[in-house]
Coordinates of C-alpha atoms in Angstrom, one line a residue:
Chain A
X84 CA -30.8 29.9 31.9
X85 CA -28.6 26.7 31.6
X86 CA -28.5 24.1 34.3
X87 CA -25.8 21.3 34.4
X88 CA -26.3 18.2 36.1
X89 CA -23.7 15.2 35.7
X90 CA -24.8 12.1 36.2
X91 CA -22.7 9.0 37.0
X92 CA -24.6 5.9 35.7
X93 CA -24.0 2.2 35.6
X94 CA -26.7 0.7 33.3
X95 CA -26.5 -3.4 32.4
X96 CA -23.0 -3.3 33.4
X97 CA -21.3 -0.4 31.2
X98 CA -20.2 2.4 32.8
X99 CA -21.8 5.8 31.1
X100 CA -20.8 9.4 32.2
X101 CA -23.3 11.8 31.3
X102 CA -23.9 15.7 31.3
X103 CA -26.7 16.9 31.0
X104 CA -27.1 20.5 29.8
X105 CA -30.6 22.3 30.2
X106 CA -31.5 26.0 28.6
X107 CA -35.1 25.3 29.3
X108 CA -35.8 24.6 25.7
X109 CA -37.6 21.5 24.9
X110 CA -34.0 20.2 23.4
X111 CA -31.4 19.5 25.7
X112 CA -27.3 18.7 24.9
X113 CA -26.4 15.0 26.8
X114 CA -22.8 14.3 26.7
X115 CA -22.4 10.4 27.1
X116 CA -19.0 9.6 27.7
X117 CA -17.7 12.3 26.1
X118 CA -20.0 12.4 23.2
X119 CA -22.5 15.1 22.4
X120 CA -26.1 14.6 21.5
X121 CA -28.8 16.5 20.6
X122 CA -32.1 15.0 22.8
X123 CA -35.4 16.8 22.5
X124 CA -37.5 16.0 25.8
X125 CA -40.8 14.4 25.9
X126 CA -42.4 17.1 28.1
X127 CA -44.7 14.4 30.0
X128 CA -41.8 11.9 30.5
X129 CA -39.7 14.6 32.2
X130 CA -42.2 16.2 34.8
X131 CA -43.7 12.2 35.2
X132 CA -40.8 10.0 35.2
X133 CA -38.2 12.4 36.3
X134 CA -36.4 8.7 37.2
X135 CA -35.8 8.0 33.4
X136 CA -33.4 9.9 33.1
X137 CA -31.4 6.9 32.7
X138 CA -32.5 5.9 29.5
X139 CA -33.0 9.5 27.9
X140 CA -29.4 10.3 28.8
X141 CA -28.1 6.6 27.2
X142 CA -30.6 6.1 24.1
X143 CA -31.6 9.8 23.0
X144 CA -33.7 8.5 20.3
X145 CA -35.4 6.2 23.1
X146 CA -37.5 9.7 24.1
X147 CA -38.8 10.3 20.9
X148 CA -40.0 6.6 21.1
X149 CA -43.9 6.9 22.0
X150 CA -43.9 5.5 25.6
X151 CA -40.6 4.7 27.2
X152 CA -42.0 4.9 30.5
X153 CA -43.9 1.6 29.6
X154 CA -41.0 -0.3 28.4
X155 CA -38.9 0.7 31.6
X156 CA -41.7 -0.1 34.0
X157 CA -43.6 -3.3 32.2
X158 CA -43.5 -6.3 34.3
X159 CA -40.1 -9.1 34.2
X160 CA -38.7 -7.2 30.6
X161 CA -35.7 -5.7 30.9
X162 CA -34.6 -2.6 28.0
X163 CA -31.2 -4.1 27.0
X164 CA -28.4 -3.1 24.5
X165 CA -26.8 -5.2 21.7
X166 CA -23.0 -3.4 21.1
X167 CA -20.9 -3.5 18.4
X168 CA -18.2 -6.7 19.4
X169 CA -15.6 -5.2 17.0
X170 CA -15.0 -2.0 15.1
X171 CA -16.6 -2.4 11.6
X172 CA -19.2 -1.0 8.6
X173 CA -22.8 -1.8 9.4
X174 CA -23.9 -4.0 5.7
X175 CA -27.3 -4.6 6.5
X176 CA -29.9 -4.3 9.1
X177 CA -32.4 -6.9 9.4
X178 CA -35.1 -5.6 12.5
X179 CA -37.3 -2.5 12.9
X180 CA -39.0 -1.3 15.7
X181 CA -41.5 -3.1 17.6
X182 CA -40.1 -6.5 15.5
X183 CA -40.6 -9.7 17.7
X184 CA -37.3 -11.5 17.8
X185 CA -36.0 -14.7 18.7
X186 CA -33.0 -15.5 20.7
X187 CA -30.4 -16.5 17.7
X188 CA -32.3 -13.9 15.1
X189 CA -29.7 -12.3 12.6
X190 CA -30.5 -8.2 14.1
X191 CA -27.8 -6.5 11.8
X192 CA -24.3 -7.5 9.9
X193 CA -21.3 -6.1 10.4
X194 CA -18.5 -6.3 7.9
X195 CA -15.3 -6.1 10.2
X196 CA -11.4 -7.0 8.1
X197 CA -14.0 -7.6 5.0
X198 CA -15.9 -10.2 6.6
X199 CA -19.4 -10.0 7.1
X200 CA -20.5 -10.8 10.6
X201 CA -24.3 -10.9 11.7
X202 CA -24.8 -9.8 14.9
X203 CA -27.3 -12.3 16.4
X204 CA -29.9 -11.6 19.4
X205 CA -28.5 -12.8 22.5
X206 CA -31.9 -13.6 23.5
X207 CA -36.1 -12.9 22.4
X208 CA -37.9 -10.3 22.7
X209 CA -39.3 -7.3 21.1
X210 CA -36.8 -4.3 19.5
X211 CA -37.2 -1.0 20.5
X212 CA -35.1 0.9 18.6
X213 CA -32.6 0.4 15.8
X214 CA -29.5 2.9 16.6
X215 CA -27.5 2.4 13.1
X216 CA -27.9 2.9 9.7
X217 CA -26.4 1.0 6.8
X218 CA -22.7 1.8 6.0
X219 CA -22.3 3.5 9.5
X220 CA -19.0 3.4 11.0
X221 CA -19.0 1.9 14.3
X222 CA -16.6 1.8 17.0
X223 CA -15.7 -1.0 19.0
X224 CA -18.7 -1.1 21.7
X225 CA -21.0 0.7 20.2
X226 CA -24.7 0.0 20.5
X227 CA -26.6 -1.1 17.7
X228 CA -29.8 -1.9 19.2
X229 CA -32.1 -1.6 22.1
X230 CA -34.5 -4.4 22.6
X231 CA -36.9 -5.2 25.5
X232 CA -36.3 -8.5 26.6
X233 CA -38.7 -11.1 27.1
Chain B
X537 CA 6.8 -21.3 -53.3
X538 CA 7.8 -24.8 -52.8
X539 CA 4.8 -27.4 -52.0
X540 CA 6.8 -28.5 -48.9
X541 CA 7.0 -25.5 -47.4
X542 CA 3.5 -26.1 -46.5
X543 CA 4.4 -29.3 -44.9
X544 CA 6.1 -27.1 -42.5
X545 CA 2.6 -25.7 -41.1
X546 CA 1.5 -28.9 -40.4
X547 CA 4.7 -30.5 -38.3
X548 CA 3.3 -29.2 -34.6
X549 CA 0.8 -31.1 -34.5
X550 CA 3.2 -34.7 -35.1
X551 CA 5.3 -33.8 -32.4
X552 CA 2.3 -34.0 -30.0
X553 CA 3.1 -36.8 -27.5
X554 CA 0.9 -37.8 -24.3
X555 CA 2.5 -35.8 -22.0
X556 CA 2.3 -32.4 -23.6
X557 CA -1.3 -33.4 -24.1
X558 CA -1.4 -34.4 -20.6
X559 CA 0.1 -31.5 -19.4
X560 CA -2.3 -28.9 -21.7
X561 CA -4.6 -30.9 -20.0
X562 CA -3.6 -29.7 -16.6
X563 CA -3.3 -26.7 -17.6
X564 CA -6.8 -26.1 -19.0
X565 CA -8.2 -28.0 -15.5
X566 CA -6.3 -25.1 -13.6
X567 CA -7.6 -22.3 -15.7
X568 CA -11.0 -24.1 -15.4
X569 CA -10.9 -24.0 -11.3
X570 CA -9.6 -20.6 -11.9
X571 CA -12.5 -18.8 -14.3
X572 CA -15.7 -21.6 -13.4
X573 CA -14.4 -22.2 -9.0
X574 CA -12.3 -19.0 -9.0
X575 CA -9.8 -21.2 -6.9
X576 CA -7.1 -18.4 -6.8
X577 CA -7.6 -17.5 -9.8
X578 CA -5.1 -14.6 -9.9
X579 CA -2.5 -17.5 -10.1
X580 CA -3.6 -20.1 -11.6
X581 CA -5.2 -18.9 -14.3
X582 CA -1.9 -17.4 -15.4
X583 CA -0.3 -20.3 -14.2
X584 CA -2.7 -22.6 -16.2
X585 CA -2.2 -20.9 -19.6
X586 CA 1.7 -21.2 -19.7
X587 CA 1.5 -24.6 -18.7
X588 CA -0.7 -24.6 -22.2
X589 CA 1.7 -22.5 -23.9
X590 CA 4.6 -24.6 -22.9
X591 CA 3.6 -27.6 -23.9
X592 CA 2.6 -26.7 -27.6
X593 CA 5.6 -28.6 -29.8
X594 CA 8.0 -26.5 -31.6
X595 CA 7.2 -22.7 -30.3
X596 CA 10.7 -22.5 -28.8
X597 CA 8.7 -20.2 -26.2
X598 CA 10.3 -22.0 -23.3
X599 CA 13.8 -22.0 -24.8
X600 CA 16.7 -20.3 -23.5
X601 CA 15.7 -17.4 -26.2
X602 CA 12.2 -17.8 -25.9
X603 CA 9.8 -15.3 -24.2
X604 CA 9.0 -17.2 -21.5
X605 CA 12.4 -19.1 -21.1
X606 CA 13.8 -15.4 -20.8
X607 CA 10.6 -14.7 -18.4
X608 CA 12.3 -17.5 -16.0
X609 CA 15.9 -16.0 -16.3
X610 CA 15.3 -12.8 -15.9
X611 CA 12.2 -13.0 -13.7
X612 CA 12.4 -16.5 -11.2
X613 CA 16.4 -16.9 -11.4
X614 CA 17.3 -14.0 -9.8
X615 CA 14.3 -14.4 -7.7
X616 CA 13.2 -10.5 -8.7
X617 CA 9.8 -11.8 -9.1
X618 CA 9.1 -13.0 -5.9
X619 CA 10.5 -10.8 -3.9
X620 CA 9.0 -7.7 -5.8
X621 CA 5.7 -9.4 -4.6
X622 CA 6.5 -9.4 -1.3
X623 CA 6.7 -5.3 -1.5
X624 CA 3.0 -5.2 -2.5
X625 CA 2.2 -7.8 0.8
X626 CA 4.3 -5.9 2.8
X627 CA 2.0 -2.6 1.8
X628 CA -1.1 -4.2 2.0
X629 CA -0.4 -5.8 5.3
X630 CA -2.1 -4.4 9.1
X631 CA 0.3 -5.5 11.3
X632 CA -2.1 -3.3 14.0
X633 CA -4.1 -6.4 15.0
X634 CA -0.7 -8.0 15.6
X635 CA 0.7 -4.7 18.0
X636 CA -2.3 -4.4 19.5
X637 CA -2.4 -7.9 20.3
X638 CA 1.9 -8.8 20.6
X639 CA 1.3 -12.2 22.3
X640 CA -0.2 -13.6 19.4
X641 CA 2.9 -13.3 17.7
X642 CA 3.4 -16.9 19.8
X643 CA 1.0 -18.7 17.7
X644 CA 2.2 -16.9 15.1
X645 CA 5.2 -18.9 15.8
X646 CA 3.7 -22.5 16.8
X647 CA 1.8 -22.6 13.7
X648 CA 5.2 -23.5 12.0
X649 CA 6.0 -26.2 13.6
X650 CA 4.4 -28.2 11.1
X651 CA 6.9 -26.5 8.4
X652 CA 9.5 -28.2 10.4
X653 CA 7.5 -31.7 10.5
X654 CA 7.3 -32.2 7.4
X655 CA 10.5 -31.3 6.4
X656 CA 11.7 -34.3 8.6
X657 CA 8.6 -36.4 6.9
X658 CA 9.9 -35.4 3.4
X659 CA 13.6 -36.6 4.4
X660 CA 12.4 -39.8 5.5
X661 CA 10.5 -40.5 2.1
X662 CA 14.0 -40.2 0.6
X663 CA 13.8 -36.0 -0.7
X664 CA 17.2 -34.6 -0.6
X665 CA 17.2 -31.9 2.4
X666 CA 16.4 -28.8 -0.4
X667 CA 13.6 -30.7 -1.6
X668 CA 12.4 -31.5 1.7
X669 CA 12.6 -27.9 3.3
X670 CA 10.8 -26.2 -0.2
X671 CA 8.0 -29.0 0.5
X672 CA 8.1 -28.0 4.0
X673 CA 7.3 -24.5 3.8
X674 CA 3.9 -25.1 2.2
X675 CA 2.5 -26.1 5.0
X676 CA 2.0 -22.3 6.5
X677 CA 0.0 -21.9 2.9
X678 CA 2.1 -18.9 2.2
X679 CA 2.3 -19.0 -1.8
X680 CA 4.9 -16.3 -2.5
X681 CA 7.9 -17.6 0.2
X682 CA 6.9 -21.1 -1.1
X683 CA 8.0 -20.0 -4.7
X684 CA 10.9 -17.7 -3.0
X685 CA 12.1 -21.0 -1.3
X686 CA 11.8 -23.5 -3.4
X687 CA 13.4 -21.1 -6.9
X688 CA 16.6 -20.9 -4.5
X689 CA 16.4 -24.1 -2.8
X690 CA 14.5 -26.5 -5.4
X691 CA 13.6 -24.9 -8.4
X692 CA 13.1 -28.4 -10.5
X693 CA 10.0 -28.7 -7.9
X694 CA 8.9 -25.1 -8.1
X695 CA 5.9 -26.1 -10.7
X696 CA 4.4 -28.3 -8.6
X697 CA 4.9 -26.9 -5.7
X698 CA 3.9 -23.2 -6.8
X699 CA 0.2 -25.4 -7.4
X700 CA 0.3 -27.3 -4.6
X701 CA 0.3 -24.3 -2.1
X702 CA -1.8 -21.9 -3.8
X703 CA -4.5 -25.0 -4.5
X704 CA -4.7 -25.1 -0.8
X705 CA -4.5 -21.5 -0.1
X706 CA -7.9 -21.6 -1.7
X707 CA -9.4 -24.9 0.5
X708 CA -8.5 -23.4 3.4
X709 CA -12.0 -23.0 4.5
X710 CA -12.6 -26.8 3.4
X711 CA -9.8 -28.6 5.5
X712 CA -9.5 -26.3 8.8
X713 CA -12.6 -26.2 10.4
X714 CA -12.6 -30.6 10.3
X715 CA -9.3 -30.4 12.4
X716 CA -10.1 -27.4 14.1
X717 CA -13.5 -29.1 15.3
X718 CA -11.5 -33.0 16.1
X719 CA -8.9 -31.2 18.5
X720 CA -11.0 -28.7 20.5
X721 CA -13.9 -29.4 23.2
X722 CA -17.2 -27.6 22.6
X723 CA -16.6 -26.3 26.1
X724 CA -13.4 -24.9 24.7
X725 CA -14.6 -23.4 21.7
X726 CA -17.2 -21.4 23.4
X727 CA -14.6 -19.1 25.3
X728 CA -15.8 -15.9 25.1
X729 CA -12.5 -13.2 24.1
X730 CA -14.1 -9.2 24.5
X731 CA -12.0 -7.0 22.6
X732 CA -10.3 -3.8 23.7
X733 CA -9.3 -2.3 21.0
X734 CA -6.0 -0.1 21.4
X735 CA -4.3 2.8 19.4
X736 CA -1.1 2.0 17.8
X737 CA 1.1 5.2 17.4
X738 CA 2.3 5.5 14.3
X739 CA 5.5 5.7 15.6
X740 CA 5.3 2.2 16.6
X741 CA 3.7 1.2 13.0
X742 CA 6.7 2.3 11.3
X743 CA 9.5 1.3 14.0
X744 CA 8.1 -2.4 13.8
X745 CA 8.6 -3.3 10.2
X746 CA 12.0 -1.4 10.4
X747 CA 13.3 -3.4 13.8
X748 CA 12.0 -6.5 12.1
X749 CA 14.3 -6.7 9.6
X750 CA 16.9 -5.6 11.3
X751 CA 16.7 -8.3 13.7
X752 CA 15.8 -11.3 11.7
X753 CA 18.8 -10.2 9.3
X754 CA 21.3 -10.0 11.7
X755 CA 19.8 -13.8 13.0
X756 CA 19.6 -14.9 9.4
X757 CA 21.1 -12.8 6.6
X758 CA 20.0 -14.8 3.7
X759 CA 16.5 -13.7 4.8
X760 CA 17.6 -9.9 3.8
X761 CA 15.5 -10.1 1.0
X762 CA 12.7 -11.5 1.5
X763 CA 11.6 -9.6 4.8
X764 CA 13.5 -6.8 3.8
X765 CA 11.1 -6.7 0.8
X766 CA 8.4 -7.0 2.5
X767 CA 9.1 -4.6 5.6
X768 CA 10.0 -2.3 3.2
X769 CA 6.3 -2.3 1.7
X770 CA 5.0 -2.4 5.1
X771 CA 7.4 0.6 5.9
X772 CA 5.8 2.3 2.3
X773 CA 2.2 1.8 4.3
X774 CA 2.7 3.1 7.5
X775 CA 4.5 6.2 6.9
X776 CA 1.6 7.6 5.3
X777 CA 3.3 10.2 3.2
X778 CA 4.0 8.3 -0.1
X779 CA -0.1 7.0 -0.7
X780 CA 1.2 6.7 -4.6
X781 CA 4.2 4.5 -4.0
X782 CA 1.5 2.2 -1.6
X783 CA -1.1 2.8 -4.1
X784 CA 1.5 1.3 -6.8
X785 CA 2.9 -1.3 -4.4
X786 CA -0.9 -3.1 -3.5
X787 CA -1.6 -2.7 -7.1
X788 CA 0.2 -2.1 -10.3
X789 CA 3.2 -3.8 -8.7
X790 CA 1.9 -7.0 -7.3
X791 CA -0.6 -7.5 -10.0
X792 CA 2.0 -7.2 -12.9
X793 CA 4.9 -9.8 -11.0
X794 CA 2.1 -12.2 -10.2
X795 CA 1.1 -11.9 -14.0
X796 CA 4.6 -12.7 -15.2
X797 CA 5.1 -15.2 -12.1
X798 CA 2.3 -17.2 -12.9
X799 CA 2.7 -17.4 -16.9
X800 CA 7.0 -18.4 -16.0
X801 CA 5.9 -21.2 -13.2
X802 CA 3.4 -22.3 -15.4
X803 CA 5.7 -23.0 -18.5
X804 CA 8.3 -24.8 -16.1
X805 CA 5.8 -27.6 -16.3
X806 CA 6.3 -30.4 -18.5
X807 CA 5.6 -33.9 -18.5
X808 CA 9.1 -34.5 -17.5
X809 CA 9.1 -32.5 -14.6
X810 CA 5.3 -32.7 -13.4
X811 CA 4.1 -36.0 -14.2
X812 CA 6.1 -37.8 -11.7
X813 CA 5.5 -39.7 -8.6
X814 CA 7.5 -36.5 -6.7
X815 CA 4.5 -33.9 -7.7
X816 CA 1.9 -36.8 -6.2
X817 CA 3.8 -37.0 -3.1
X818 CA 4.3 -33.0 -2.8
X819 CA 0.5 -33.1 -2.6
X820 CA 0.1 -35.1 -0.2
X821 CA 3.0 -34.2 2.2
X822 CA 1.6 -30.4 1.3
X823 CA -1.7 -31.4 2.6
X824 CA 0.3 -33.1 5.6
X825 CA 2.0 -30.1 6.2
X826 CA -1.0 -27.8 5.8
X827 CA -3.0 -30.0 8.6
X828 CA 0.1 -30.4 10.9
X829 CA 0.5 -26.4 11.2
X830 CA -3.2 -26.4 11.8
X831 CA -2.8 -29.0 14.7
X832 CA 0.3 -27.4 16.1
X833 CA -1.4 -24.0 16.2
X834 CA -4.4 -25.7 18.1
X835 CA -2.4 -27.8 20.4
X836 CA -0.5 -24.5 21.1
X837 CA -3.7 -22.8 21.7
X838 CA -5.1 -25.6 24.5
X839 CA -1.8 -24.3 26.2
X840 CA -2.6 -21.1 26.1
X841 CA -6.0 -22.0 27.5
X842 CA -4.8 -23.8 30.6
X843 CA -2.4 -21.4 31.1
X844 CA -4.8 -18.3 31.0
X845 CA -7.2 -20.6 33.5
X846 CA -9.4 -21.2 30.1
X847 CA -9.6 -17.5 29.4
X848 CA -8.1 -18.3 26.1
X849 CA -10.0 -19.7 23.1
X850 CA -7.9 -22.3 21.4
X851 CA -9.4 -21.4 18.2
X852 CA -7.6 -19.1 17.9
X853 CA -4.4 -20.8 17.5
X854 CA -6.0 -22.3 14.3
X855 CA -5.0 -18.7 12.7
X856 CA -1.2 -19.1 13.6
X857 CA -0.6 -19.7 9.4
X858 CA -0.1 -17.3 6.8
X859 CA -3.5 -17.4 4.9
X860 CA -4.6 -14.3 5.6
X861 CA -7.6 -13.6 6.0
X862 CA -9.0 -16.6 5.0
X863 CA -7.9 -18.6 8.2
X864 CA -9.4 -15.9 10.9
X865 CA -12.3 -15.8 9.1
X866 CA -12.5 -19.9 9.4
X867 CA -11.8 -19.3 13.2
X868 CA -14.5 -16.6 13.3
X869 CA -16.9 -19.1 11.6
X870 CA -16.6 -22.1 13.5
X871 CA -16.3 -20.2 16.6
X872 CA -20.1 -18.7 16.2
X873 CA -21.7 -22.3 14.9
X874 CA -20.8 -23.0 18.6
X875 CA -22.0 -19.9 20.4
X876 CA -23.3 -17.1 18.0
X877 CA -22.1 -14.3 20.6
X878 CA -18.9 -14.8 20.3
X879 CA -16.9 -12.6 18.3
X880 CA -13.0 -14.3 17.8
X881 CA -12.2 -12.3 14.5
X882 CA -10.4 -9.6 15.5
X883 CA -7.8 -12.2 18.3
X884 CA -8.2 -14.5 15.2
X885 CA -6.6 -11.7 12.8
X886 CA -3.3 -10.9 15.4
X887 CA -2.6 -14.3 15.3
X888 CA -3.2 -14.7 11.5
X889 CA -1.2 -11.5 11.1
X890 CA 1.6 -13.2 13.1
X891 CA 1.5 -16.0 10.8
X892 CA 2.0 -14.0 7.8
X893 CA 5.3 -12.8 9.2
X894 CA 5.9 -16.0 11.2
X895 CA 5.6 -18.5 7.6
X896 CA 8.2 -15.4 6.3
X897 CA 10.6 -16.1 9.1
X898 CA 10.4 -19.8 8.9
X899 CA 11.8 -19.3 5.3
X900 CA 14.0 -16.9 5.9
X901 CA 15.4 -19.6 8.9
X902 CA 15.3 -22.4 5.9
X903 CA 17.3 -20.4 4.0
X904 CA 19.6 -19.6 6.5
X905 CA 20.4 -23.1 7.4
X906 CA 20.2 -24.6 4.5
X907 CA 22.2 -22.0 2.1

């Protein structure tokens, strides 16, 4: 059986419209703002954190992550999004998971007209998840990386 | 065989005088900035080696029969070269950042005012007005309608003034960001611009370069060719049905008339004609022009951000010249040494884009005046 449930969410500002389809599978389809992704559920962080849904719906691979329950409820950081500022080719990527950064770090650079941009951290902290590989496409917008700030 | 014949082998080298060893020197210090700085090398390096080859004694190679005397004729004279160029800019121009962006096509617009400066700066020095106006038009560091300009207008400068532009084409980088940083408050530099990007219809893409020349022929009809060659290329682009003829346009086309345009300008240089007090003063009143489109482009920015209630970064107007890309980039740069979250490049590349056609326009409006 497939349940729908559309969700209308506002997270750090950005408006995301998501559909969430469920066939009782431990996969689910999420349609954020008109784009479908695959998301396998992490069983405990569904029956636990039900109120997570947030973050599944907005950063699929966040679910996979080991504890994203922790990140969302750890004391004074905030899970944040760096986006793409233009439309461009991602050249290099400079961060991993669970990388400290600092607030000016180079996290990725994007070549935009055939200029290469780095993308700096607007502020520290630690980086959850890198959402780009090199010599993706991305839109205008798009997020890059997730990082927990500090 | 007659022992004097051989005498014959050895004449060149007594016909030598200082200036053609001057000028070989020039020449070999352009190809040298051109192979070891790759300062614009796809000119001056061709440029470089004809002003070499023309100043060897007694090849006739710049004579009315010679290859590159018939080069010049055939190639600068009827000002085929030049304008064949501007069909490979025209197809290898975006004139999207411009459409999505149509009020940039203002500082497209101010950053010519310095054209227009130094023309009067060039008159008061004592250049007759054609010398002036060919000076002039370096100043939006657009190399092609500099050459197209001055071979109709002042083609006894075009040498020096074919160097002068596409030297600074290539510094840029090295004499915006100074001004750029002189005229604009920190405070102002750090306005933040988000981009929406927008779909152009392709419609609109083709109708543009198409109304353009319509419009700025009707204004100034002398300008036919030269934006006419260059929406034409644009027109090539957009269509998207005739890749080869673009393909051909960006590459086989441009790279073959810069080939014989650099070689022909660079054998119009002679002592006579280059080692004068004129080509010393075309540098400087180049530079002058160069750093006065900068400033009017900035001061027309600081309009922009009263006007938008400092919504505006007057960067940006920086980008109002025809160096493309080089001069959004240098907007882009000194815009994040300030605040490394902003992002001006894509604002930076309308207004640059409106440069391109505004430094066009500007020529064509020379022309038209002064023709």
């Amino acid at each position: 059986m497939t349940t729908k449930k559309r969700l209308l969410l506002t997270v750090d500002g950005k408006n995301y419209d998501v559909l969430v389809e469920d066939d009782g599978t431990s996969s689910v389809t999420v349609v954020v703002n008109g784009k479908k992704i695959a998301v396998n559920i992490n069983e405990q962080a569904a029956t636990e954190q039900p109120n997570a849904a947030p973050v599944v719906s907005e950063t699929p691979q966040l679910v996979q992550a080991e504890e994203p329950q922790k990140k969302v409820q750890g004391s004074g950081s905030v899970v944040r999004q760096v986006y793409a500022p233009m439309p461009g080719t991602i050249s290099s990527i400079e961060v991993r998971p669970n990388q400290k950064i600092a607030k000016g770090d180079s996290l990725c650079h994007l070549e935009a007209m055939k200029m290469n941009n780095a993308i700096h951290a607007p502020e520290a902290g630690i980086i959850v998840e890198v959402l780009v590989v090199i010599n993706q496409t991305v839109k205008n917008g798009e997020v890059l990386v997730v990082y927990e700030s500090r | 065989m007659n022992l004097a014949d051989l005498a014959t082998l050895i004449q060149a080298p007594y016909h030598l005088t200082p200036g053609h060893l001057v000028m070989m020197a020039v020449g070999l210090l352009l190809i040298y900035l051109a192979v070891s700085k790759e300062y614009e090398p796809v000119l001056l390096l061709p440029i470089g080696m004809g002003a070499v080859l023309a100043n060897l004694p007694l090849t006739g190679i710049t004579d009315e029969h010679g290859l590159l005397g018939m080069f010049y004729q055939i190639g600068i004279e009827t000002e085929v070269l030049p304008l064949l160029i501007f069909i490979g800019v025209g197809a290898m121009t975006d004139f999207g950042p411009l459409l999505e962006n149509p009020k940039m096509a203002l500082l497209g617009a101010a950053g010519q005012l310095g054209i227009f400066g130094t023309l009067l700066f060039a008159l008061f020095l004592g250049f007759p007005m054609n010398q002036a106006a060919s000076i002039g038009i370096i100043g939006a560091i657009d190399g092609p309608t500099s050459i197209y300009v001055a071979s109709l207008l002042a083609p006894e400068l075009l040498g020096p003034i074919a160097v002068v532009a596409y030297s600074y084409m290539s510094l840029v980088p090295i004499i915006q960001p100074p001004v750029m940083r002189l005229l604009t408050t920190k405070k102002e530099r750090q306005v933040r611009m988000p981009y929406q990007a927008r779909e152009i219809s392709r419609r609109v893409r083709v109708a543009f370069p198409i109304c353009v020349t319509v419009l700025t022929s009707l204004i100034a009809p002398v300008a036919a060719p030269l934006i006419g060659m260059l929406m034409f290329g644009n027109v090539l682009r957009e269509s998207l049905v005739v890749p080869s003829l673009v393909k051909a346009a960006q590459n086989e086309l441009i790279n073959l008339a810069t080939l014989f345009l650099g070689l022909t300008i660079g054998s119009t240089m002679t002592a006579a004609s280059f080692l004068t007090m004129e080509t010393l003063m075309i540098l400087g009143m180049g530079l002058a022009a160069f750093v006065m489109d900068t400033v009017a482009g900035l001061l027309f920015g600081k309009l922009l951000y009263v006007l938008t209630g400092r919504k505006f970064n007057p960067l940006i107007g920086a980008a109002g010249i025809s160096a493309f890309p080089m001069s959004a980039r240098v907007v882009q740069r000194v815009g994040q040494e300030t605040d490394d979250q902003n992002f001006l490049l894509m604002h930076a590349m309308g207004a640059n884009t409106a440069g391109q056609l505004g430094s066009v326009v500007a020529g064509g409006v020379v022309l038209a005046l002064l023709t």
